[in-house]
Coordinates of C-alpha atoms and ligand atoms in Angstrom, one line a residue:
M1 CA -0.4 -48.7 34.8
E2 CA -0.5 -48.4 31.1
T3 CA -2.4 -45.9 29.1
P4 CA -4.0 -47.3 25.8
G5 CA -2.6 -45.8 22.6
L6 CA 0.3 -43.8 24.5
K7 CA 3.6 -45.1 24.8
S8 CA 7.0 -44.1 25.6
N9 CA 9.4 -44.0 22.3
V10 CA 12.3 -45.1 24.1
T11 CA 13.4 -47.9 26.2
M12 CA 15.1 -47.8 29.4
D13 CA 18.0 -49.7 27.7
E14 CA 18.4 -47.2 25.1
I15 CA 18.3 -44.3 27.8
T16 CA 20.8 -46.1 29.8
A17 CA 23.2 -46.7 26.9
L18 CA 22.9 -43.2 25.6
A19 CA 23.5 -41.6 29.1
K20 CA 26.6 -43.6 29.5
R21 CA 27.9 -42.9 25.7
R22 CA 27.7 -39.2 25.7
G23 CA 28.6 -38.6 29.6
F24 CA 25.2 -37.8 31.1
I25 CA 25.0 -40.6 33.7
F26 CA 27.5 -43.6 34.9
Q27 CA 26.8 -46.4 37.5
S28 CA 28.5 -45.3 40.7
S29 CA 31.7 -47.2 41.4
E30 CA 31.4 -49.1 37.9
I31 CA 35.2 -50.3 38.0
Y32 CA 34.1 -52.4 41.3
G33 CA 31.0 -53.6 39.9
G34 CA 28.8 -50.8 40.8
I35 CA 26.5 -50.3 43.8
G36 CA 22.8 -50.7 43.8
G37 CA 20.7 -47.5 44.0
F38 CA 23.6 -45.0 43.4
Y39 CA 24.7 -43.1 40.3
D40 CA 27.3 -40.4 39.2
Y41 CA 26.5 -37.5 36.7
G42 CA 29.0 -37.1 34.0
P43 CA 30.3 -33.9 32.4
L44 CA 26.9 -33.5 30.4
G45 CA 24.6 -34.8 33.0
A46 CA 26.2 -32.6 35.9
I47 CA 25.2 -29.8 33.8
L48 CA 21.7 -31.0 32.8
K49 CA 21.0 -31.5 36.5
R50 CA 22.3 -28.2 37.5
N51 CA 20.4 -26.5 35.1
V52 CA 17.0 -28.4 35.9
K53 CA 17.7 -27.5 39.6
D54 CA 18.6 -23.9 38.6
A55 CA 15.2 -23.9 36.7
W56 CA 13.3 -24.8 39.9
W57 CA 15.0 -22.4 42.2
R58 CA 14.7 -19.4 39.7
E59 CA 11.1 -19.8 39.4
N60 CA 10.2 -21.0 42.8
V61 CA 12.7 -18.6 44.8
E62 CA 14.6 -15.9 42.9
L63 CA 11.2 -14.9 41.1
R64 CA 9.0 -14.6 44.0
D65 CA 9.0 -12.2 46.9
D66 CA 7.2 -14.6 49.1
V67 CA 9.5 -17.5 49.2
V68 CA 13.1 -17.7 50.7
G69 CA 15.9 -20.0 50.0
F70 CA 17.5 -22.5 52.6
D71 CA 20.1 -24.8 53.0
S72 CA 20.3 -27.3 56.2
S73 CA 22.8 -30.0 57.3
I74 CA 22.0 -33.5 56.1
I75 CA 22.6 -35.2 59.5
M76 CA 20.2 -33.6 62.0
H77 CA 19.4 -34.2 65.9
P78 CA 17.8 -37.7 65.9
L79 CA 14.8 -36.8 67.5
T80 CA 14.0 -34.9 64.3
W81 CA 13.2 -38.2 62.9
K82 CA 11.1 -39.3 65.9
A83 CA 8.9 -36.3 65.8
S84 CA 8.5 -36.5 62.0
G85 CA 7.3 -40.3 62.2
H86 CA 10.3 -41.6 60.2
I87 CA 11.8 -43.9 63.2
D88 CA 8.2 -45.4 63.8
Q89 CA 6.5 -45.2 60.5
F90 CA 9.2 -45.0 57.7
H91 CA 9.1 -48.8 56.9
D92 CA 8.7 -51.2 53.8
Q93 CA 7.7 -54.9 54.3
M94 CA 10.7 -56.9 52.7
I95 CA 10.3 -60.3 51.6
D96 CA 12.9 -62.8 50.0
C97 CA 12.6 -65.4 47.6
K98 CA 14.2 -68.7 49.2
V99 CA 15.1 -70.3 45.9
C100 CA 16.6 -67.3 43.8
K101 CA 17.6 -65.2 47.2
H102 CA 16.2 -62.1 45.1
R103 CA 14.6 -59.3 47.5
F104 CA 11.0 -57.7 46.9
R105 CA 8.8 -55.1 48.4
S106 CA 5.8 -57.1 49.4
D107 CA 3.4 -54.3 48.2
H108 CA 5.3 -54.4 44.6
L109 CA 4.5 -58.1 44.0
K110 CA 1.6 -58.8 41.8
D111 CA 1.4 -62.4 43.0
A112 CA 2.1 -62.8 46.5
T113 CA 2.5 -66.8 45.7
Q114 CA 5.1 -66.5 43.0
C115 CA 8.6 -65.1 42.5
P116 CA 8.4 -62.8 39.6
D117 CA 12.0 -63.5 38.9
C118 CA 12.4 -67.5 39.1
G119 CA 9.0 -68.3 39.0
S120 CA 9.0 -70.5 42.1
K121 CA 5.7 -71.0 44.0
N122 CA 5.2 -70.2 47.8
S123 CA 9.0 -69.8 47.7
F124 CA 8.9 -66.4 50.0
T125 CA 9.9 -65.9 53.3
E126 CA 7.6 -64.2 55.9
P127 CA 7.5 -60.3 55.2
R128 CA 9.8 -58.4 57.7
N129 CA 9.6 -54.9 58.4
F130 CA 12.7 -52.8 57.2
N131 CA 13.6 -48.9 58.3
L132 CA 14.3 -47.0 55.1
M133 CA 16.7 -44.5 56.6
L134 CA 20.2 -44.9 56.4
K135 CA 22.3 -44.8 59.7
T136 CA 25.5 -43.6 60.5
F137 CA 27.6 -42.6 64.0
V138 CA 28.2 -39.2 65.1
G139 CA 31.8 -39.0 66.9
P140 CA 34.4 -41.3 67.6
M141 CA 32.1 -44.2 69.3
E142 CA 29.8 -46.7 67.3
D143 CA 27.1 -47.2 70.0
T144 CA 23.6 -46.5 70.1
A145 CA 24.1 -43.1 71.8
S146 CA 25.9 -41.9 68.8
E147 CA 23.5 -43.2 66.0
A148 CA 22.3 -40.7 63.6
Y149 CA 20.6 -40.6 60.3
L150 CA 21.2 -39.3 56.8
R151 CA 18.0 -37.3 56.3
P152 CA 15.4 -39.2 54.0
E153 CA 13.7 -35.8 53.3
T154 CA 15.1 -32.5 53.3
A155 CA 11.8 -30.9 54.7
Q156 CA 12.4 -31.7 58.3
G157 CA 15.5 -29.1 58.0
I158 CA 12.9 -26.5 57.2
F159 CA 10.3 -27.2 59.9
V160 CA 13.0 -27.3 62.9
N161 CA 14.1 -23.9 61.6
F162 CA 10.7 -22.4 60.9
K163 CA 11.0 -19.6 63.7
N164 CA 14.6 -18.8 62.8
V165 CA 13.9 -18.3 59.1
F166 CA 10.4 -16.5 59.7
Q167 CA 12.0 -14.0 62.4
S168 CA 15.1 -13.4 60.5
A169 CA 13.3 -12.8 57.2
R170 CA 10.8 -10.6 58.9
K171 CA 7.9 -12.2 56.7
K172 CA 4.5 -13.4 57.6
P173 CA 2.4 -16.1 56.1
P174 CA 1.5 -16.8 53.4
F175 CA 5.4 -17.2 53.0
G176 CA 7.3 -20.1 51.7
I177 CA 10.9 -21.6 52.4
A178 CA 12.7 -23.7 49.9
Q179 CA 15.6 -25.8 49.6
I180 CA 17.4 -28.2 47.2
G181 CA 19.5 -31.0 48.8
K182 CA 20.4 -34.7 48.9
S183 CA 18.1 -37.4 50.6
F184 CA 18.9 -40.8 51.4
R185 CA 16.7 -43.9 51.8
N186 CA 17.8 -47.3 51.9
E187 CA 15.4 -48.5 49.2
I188 CA 14.7 -52.4 49.4
T189 CA 14.3 -52.4 45.4
P190 CA 16.1 -49.4 43.9
G191 CA 15.9 -49.7 40.1
N192 CA 14.7 -48.0 36.9
F193 CA 18.1 -46.4 36.4
T194 CA 17.9 -43.1 38.4
Y195 CA 14.3 -43.4 39.2
R196 CA 14.5 -45.1 42.7
L197 CA 17.8 -44.3 44.1
R198 CA 19.2 -44.8 47.8
E199 CA 21.2 -41.1 47.2
F200 CA 18.8 -38.5 45.6
E201 CA 18.2 -34.8 45.5
Q202 CA 14.9 -33.3 46.3
A203 CA 13.4 -29.8 45.7
E204 CA 11.2 -29.0 48.3
L205 CA 8.9 -26.1 48.8
E206 CA 7.3 -25.6 52.4
Y207 CA 4.6 -22.8 51.9
F208 CA 2.9 -21.7 55.2
V209 CA -0.5 -20.2 54.8
P210 CA -2.7 -18.5 57.6
D211 CA -5.9 -20.7 58.5
D212 CA -8.1 -18.2 57.0
G213 CA -10.3 -20.4 54.6
K214 CA -8.2 -19.8 51.6
D215 CA -5.7 -22.6 52.2
M216 CA -7.3 -24.7 49.4
D217 CA -6.9 -21.9 47.0
A218 CA -3.2 -21.7 47.9
F219 CA -2.7 -25.5 47.3
R220 CA -4.4 -25.4 43.9
E221 CA -2.4 -22.2 43.1
W222 CA 0.9 -24.3 43.7
V223 CA -0.6 -27.2 41.5
D224 CA -1.0 -24.8 38.7
R225 CA 2.4 -23.2 39.2
R226 CA 4.1 -26.5 39.2
K227 CA 2.0 -27.7 36.1
K228 CA 3.0 -24.3 34.3
W229 CA 6.8 -25.0 35.3
Y230 CA 6.8 -28.4 33.6
S231 CA 4.9 -27.1 30.6
D232 CA 7.6 -24.1 30.4
Y233 CA 10.3 -26.6 30.2
G234 CA 8.9 -28.5 27.6
V235 CA 7.6 -31.9 29.2
K236 CA 5.3 -33.1 26.8
S237 CA 1.7 -32.5 28.3
D238 CA 0.3 -36.0 27.3
R239 CA 3.1 -37.7 29.1
L240 CA 2.2 -35.8 32.5
R241 CA -0.6 -36.2 34.6
F242 CA -1.6 -34.7 38.0
Y243 CA -3.4 -37.3 40.1
E244 CA -5.6 -36.5 42.7
L245 CA -5.0 -38.9 45.8
T246 CA -8.3 -40.0 47.3
Q247 CA -8.8 -39.7 51.2
A248 CA -8.0 -43.2 51.7
E249 CA -4.7 -42.8 49.6
R250 CA -3.5 -39.8 51.6
P251 CA -2.0 -39.5 55.0
H252 CA -4.8 -39.1 57.6
Y253 CA -3.6 -35.5 58.4
A254 CA -3.7 -34.5 54.9
K255 CA -6.3 -32.5 53.4
A256 CA -5.3 -32.6 49.9
G257 CA -2.8 -34.3 47.8
I258 CA -1.8 -34.5 44.2
D259 CA 1.0 -36.9 42.7
V260 CA 2.8 -35.4 39.6
E261 CA 3.2 -38.5 37.6
Y262 CA 5.4 -39.1 34.2
L263 CA 4.9 -41.7 31.8
F264 CA 8.0 -43.4 31.9
P265 CA 8.9 -46.6 29.6
W266 CA 7.6 -48.8 32.2
G267 CA 4.5 -46.7 33.0
W268 CA 3.2 -44.0 35.1
G269 CA 5.8 -42.9 38.0
E270 CA 5.8 -40.4 40.5
L271 CA 7.8 -37.1 39.8
E272 CA 6.6 -35.1 42.6
S273 CA 3.9 -34.9 45.6
I274 CA 2.2 -31.8 46.3
A275 CA 0.3 -32.2 49.6
H276 CA -1.8 -30.0 52.0
R277 CA -0.3 -31.2 55.4
G278 CA -2.4 -28.7 57.6
T279 CA -0.3 -28.2 61.0
Y280 CA 0.8 -31.8 61.4
D281 CA 4.6 -31.4 61.3
L282 CA 4.8 -28.0 63.2
D283 CA 2.6 -29.7 65.8
A284 CA 4.9 -32.6 65.9
H285 CA 7.9 -30.9 66.3
M286 CA 6.3 -28.6 69.0
E287 CA 5.2 -31.4 71.0
L288 CA 8.3 -33.1 71.1
S289 CA 10.8 -30.2 71.5
K290 CA 8.4 -28.5 73.8
K291 CA 9.5 -25.1 71.9
D292 CA 6.9 -22.9 70.5
L293 CA 7.0 -22.7 66.8
R294 CA 3.9 -20.6 66.3
F295 CA 3.7 -17.4 64.4
F296 CA 2.9 -14.4 66.2
D297 CA 0.6 -12.1 64.4
E298 CA 1.1 -8.4 65.3
A299 CA -2.1 -7.2 63.8
S300 CA -4.3 -9.4 66.1
K301 CA -1.7 -10.0 68.8
T302 CA -2.4 -13.9 68.8
H303 CA 0.0 -16.9 68.1
Y304 CA -1.1 -19.3 65.6
T305 CA 0.3 -22.3 63.7
P306 CA 0.2 -22.0 59.9
L307 CA -1.1 -24.6 57.5
L308 CA 1.5 -26.1 55.3
I309 CA 1.3 -26.7 51.6
E310 CA 4.1 -28.7 50.5
S311 CA 5.6 -29.4 47.0
S312 CA 8.3 -32.2 46.9
A313 CA 9.9 -32.8 43.6
G314 CA 12.8 -35.5 42.8
M315 CA 15.6 -33.7 41.2
D316 CA 17.0 -37.0 39.7
R317 CA 13.8 -38.2 38.3
T318 CA 13.0 -34.7 36.9
T319 CA 16.6 -34.8 35.1
L320 CA 15.6 -38.6 33.8
T321 CA 12.4 -37.4 32.6
M322 CA 13.9 -34.5 30.9
L323 CA 16.2 -37.1 29.1
I324 CA 13.3 -39.4 28.5
D325 CA 10.8 -36.7 27.2
A326 CA 13.8 -35.0 25.0
F327 CA 14.4 -38.2 23.2
E328 CA 13.6 -38.8 19.5
R329 CA 14.6 -41.1 16.9
E330 CA 14.5 -40.0 13.4
I331 CA 14.6 -42.0 10.2
S332 CA 15.7 -40.5 6.9
V333 CA 16.4 -41.5 3.6
D334 CA 19.3 -40.2 1.5
P335 CA 19.0 -39.7 -2.4
N336 CA 20.6 -43.2 -2.9
G337 CA 17.6 -44.8 -0.9
K338 CA 20.1 -45.3 2.4
Q339 CA 18.2 -45.2 5.5
T340 CA 20.0 -43.4 8.4
E341 CA 18.8 -42.9 11.8
R342 CA 19.3 -39.6 13.9
I343 CA 18.8 -39.7 17.6
V344 CA 18.2 -36.2 18.7
L345 CA 17.5 -35.0 22.1
R346 CA 15.0 -32.0 22.2
F347 CA 15.9 -30.5 25.2
H348 CA 14.5 -27.1 25.9
P349 CA 17.3 -24.6 25.3
K350 CA 17.4 -23.2 28.9
I351 CA 18.4 -26.7 30.3
A352 CA 20.4 -28.1 27.4
P353 CA 23.8 -28.7 28.5
V354 CA 25.5 -27.4 25.7
Q355 CA 23.5 -24.5 23.8
V356 CA 25.8 -23.6 20.9
A357 CA 28.4 -25.7 19.4
V358 CA 30.9 -24.1 17.5
F359 CA 32.8 -26.2 14.6
S360 CA 35.8 -25.5 12.6
L361 CA 35.2 -27.3 9.2
A362 CA 38.8 -28.4 9.1
R363 CA 41.1 -29.4 11.8
N364 CA 44.2 -28.9 9.9
K365 CA 43.4 -25.2 8.8
P366 CA 44.8 -23.1 11.6
E367 CA 43.2 -19.9 10.4
L368 CA 39.6 -21.6 10.5
V369 CA 40.5 -23.4 13.9
E370 CA 41.5 -20.1 15.4
R371 CA 38.3 -18.2 14.2
A372 CA 36.3 -20.8 15.4
R373 CA 38.0 -21.0 18.8
A374 CA 37.5 -17.3 18.9
I375 CA 34.1 -17.2 18.1
E376 CA 33.6 -20.1 20.7
S377 CA 35.2 -18.2 23.7
G378 CA 33.5 -15.1 22.7
L379 CA 30.0 -16.7 23.1
R380 CA 31.1 -18.6 26.3
P381 CA 30.3 -15.9 29.1
S382 CA 26.7 -15.7 27.6
Y383 CA 25.8 -19.3 26.5
R384 CA 26.7 -22.8 27.4
T385 CA 29.3 -23.5 24.4
Q386 CA 31.4 -26.2 23.1
Y387 CA 34.2 -26.3 20.3
D388 CA 34.6 -29.2 18.2
E389 CA 36.0 -30.1 14.7
G390 CA 36.2 -32.4 11.8
N391 CA 33.5 -34.4 9.9
I392 CA 30.6 -32.1 9.6
G393 CA 28.1 -35.1 9.5
Q394 CA 29.4 -36.7 12.6
L395 CA 29.6 -33.4 14.5
Y396 CA 26.2 -32.6 13.8
R397 CA 25.2 -36.2 14.8
R398 CA 27.1 -35.8 18.0
Q399 CA 25.5 -32.6 19.0
D400 CA 22.2 -34.0 18.2
E401 CA 22.6 -36.8 20.6
I402 CA 23.4 -34.4 23.3
G403 CA 20.6 -32.2 22.6
T404 CA 22.3 -28.9 21.5
P405 CA 19.9 -26.6 19.8
I406 CA 22.2 -24.5 17.6
C407 CA 25.5 -25.5 15.9
L408 CA 27.7 -23.0 14.0
T409 CA 30.3 -23.9 11.3
V410 CA 33.1 -21.8 10.5
D411 CA 34.1 -22.6 6.9
Y412 CA 36.5 -21.1 4.2
E413 CA 33.8 -18.6 3.2
T414 CA 33.8 -17.2 6.6
L415 CA 37.4 -15.7 6.0
D416 CA 35.9 -13.5 3.4
D417 CA 32.2 -12.8 4.4
R418 CA 32.9 -12.8 8.2
A419 CA 29.7 -15.1 8.5
V420 CA 29.0 -18.8 9.7
T421 CA 26.6 -21.3 8.8
V422 CA 24.2 -21.7 11.5
R423 CA 22.2 -25.0 11.7
E424 CA 19.1 -25.4 14.1
R425 CA 18.6 -28.7 15.5
D426 CA 14.7 -28.7 15.4
T427 CA 14.2 -27.3 12.0
M428 CA 17.7 -28.7 10.5
R429 CA 17.4 -25.1 8.8
Q430 CA 20.8 -23.8 7.7
E431 CA 21.6 -20.2 7.0
R432 CA 24.5 -17.9 7.0
I433 CA 24.6 -15.3 9.7
E434 CA 27.1 -12.6 10.1
I435 CA 29.3 -12.8 13.3
D436 CA 28.5 -9.3 14.3
R437 CA 24.9 -10.4 14.5
L438 CA 25.2 -13.9 16.3
D439 CA 24.8 -12.6 19.7
T440 CA 21.3 -11.1 18.6
Y441 CA 20.3 -14.2 16.9
L442 CA 21.2 -16.5 19.6
R443 CA 19.7 -14.4 22.2
D444 CA 16.3 -14.7 20.5
R445 CA 16.5 -18.6 20.2
L446 CA 18.2 -19.5 23.4
R447 CA 17.3 -17.1 26.1
G448 CA 13.4 -17.2 25.7
Ligands
GAP501 N1 8.6 -34.2 52.0 C1 7.9 -35.1 51.0 C2 8.5 -36.1 50.5 O1 9.8 -36.5 50.7 P1 8.0 -38.1 48.9 O2 6.8 -38.3 48.0 O3 8.6 -39.3 49.6 O4 7.6 -37.0 49.5 C3 9.1 -36.7 47.1 O5 9.3 -37.6 47.9 C4 9.8 -36.8 45.6 O6 11.3 -37.2 45.9 C5 9.3 -38.0 45.1 O7 8.1 -37.6 44.2 C6 10.3 -38.4 44.0 O8 10.5 -37.4 43.0 C7 11.6 -38.1 45.0 N2 12.2 -39.3 45.5 C8 11.5 -40.1 46.9 N3 12.2 -41.3 46.7 C9 13.1 -41.2 46.1 C10 13.9 -42.2 45.4 N4 14.2 -43.2 46.2 N5 15.0 -42.1 44.5 C11 14.6 -41.1 43.6 N6 13.9 -40.0 44.0 C12 12.9 -40.0 45.2

């Protein structure tokens, strides 16, 4: 759905090209022609994604005393997926065009009578149900009894361990369990770069609350916290919306649901879902496993099943959002009237893959190179740094394109005044800063 007047300032082709050129994201197994729905993170992308995950973990686990971290296995007992409903309900309707042989999700088609790719009329096969879970075999036999699934969401690992975690952590609701991990969905139509993948990472927070009438307050508090998180990391507020699902759009057991959506170049797309899931998940596992997962409240000496507020964010989608949201194109005209374009990624300093680039003005002057390398290695324990040398205009251009907030240049003057030229990405301001004052200067700007 388009929003009048509001458009993304970049195309997916530009993002894909930049991501490859600068080493953020590559197509998986590209030398063999690639494989649909799988991508690899290059040197800068791996750091960017890790920073996004760390920022989520820091805010939702480390800075809270009511949430603990968790890490469950990708392959779980197959009954897990029976209880969760994934075996019976995790289906998409698949439809093929008999002329061009392209495959679509029937609910994604605007016109069910015409193929959007080749334009053929009434060329579709009957819709077929297709389970989205990826299957594998556990053990040496490839038979039905050895069948297992790669998890399609990380949440179920938390639910089946609910009692283990609560008892070992000695906490009582309200209390949350958080995990970041890989999930797999055999999507019929992966696409839009890393938006819809077959292998992706989720950051899920399952927050359990007592049924004391304050559950909707807890739901709204999590929505506000997540809003703040996106804003703290610089995601533009006019490109983010919190869409409240109607009762008809929510699963029957959910009391409330919000989809966090971002305005991608092709329109609004879901980044995260926040849902009030009641006791649905724990009830389902209790029923199938016949194990009592209820919480025992010492004060009232009663057992009860807590209600669940879930926040589930895709880390690949969030990383892609950070890339798109940071993208800016600036046209400048030099004194001779020549137009130049500068692409800048304005990452928040906390997630920028490189925070400080240190340059030597000349590559063939050992005294400059040594000084610049020494400054860079001195800063490395405290900041994400990179050393480079050569043509200063090209060096700035490269760092702008990867979103580095601060560049330092060691030049001939440095040898006399023990200062470097510091250039800020956002203001383009340049100033001389003494080497001894660098750490204070950088701390102010980068650690926030
Ligand atoms: N446990 C709840 C759950 O999994 P979901 O809405 O299916 O809910 C949560 O998924 C988030 O996981 C989505 O908002 C999205 O960011 C991410 N996600 C889901 N499917 C994805 C896919 N095929 N590729 C990339 N990310 C995906």
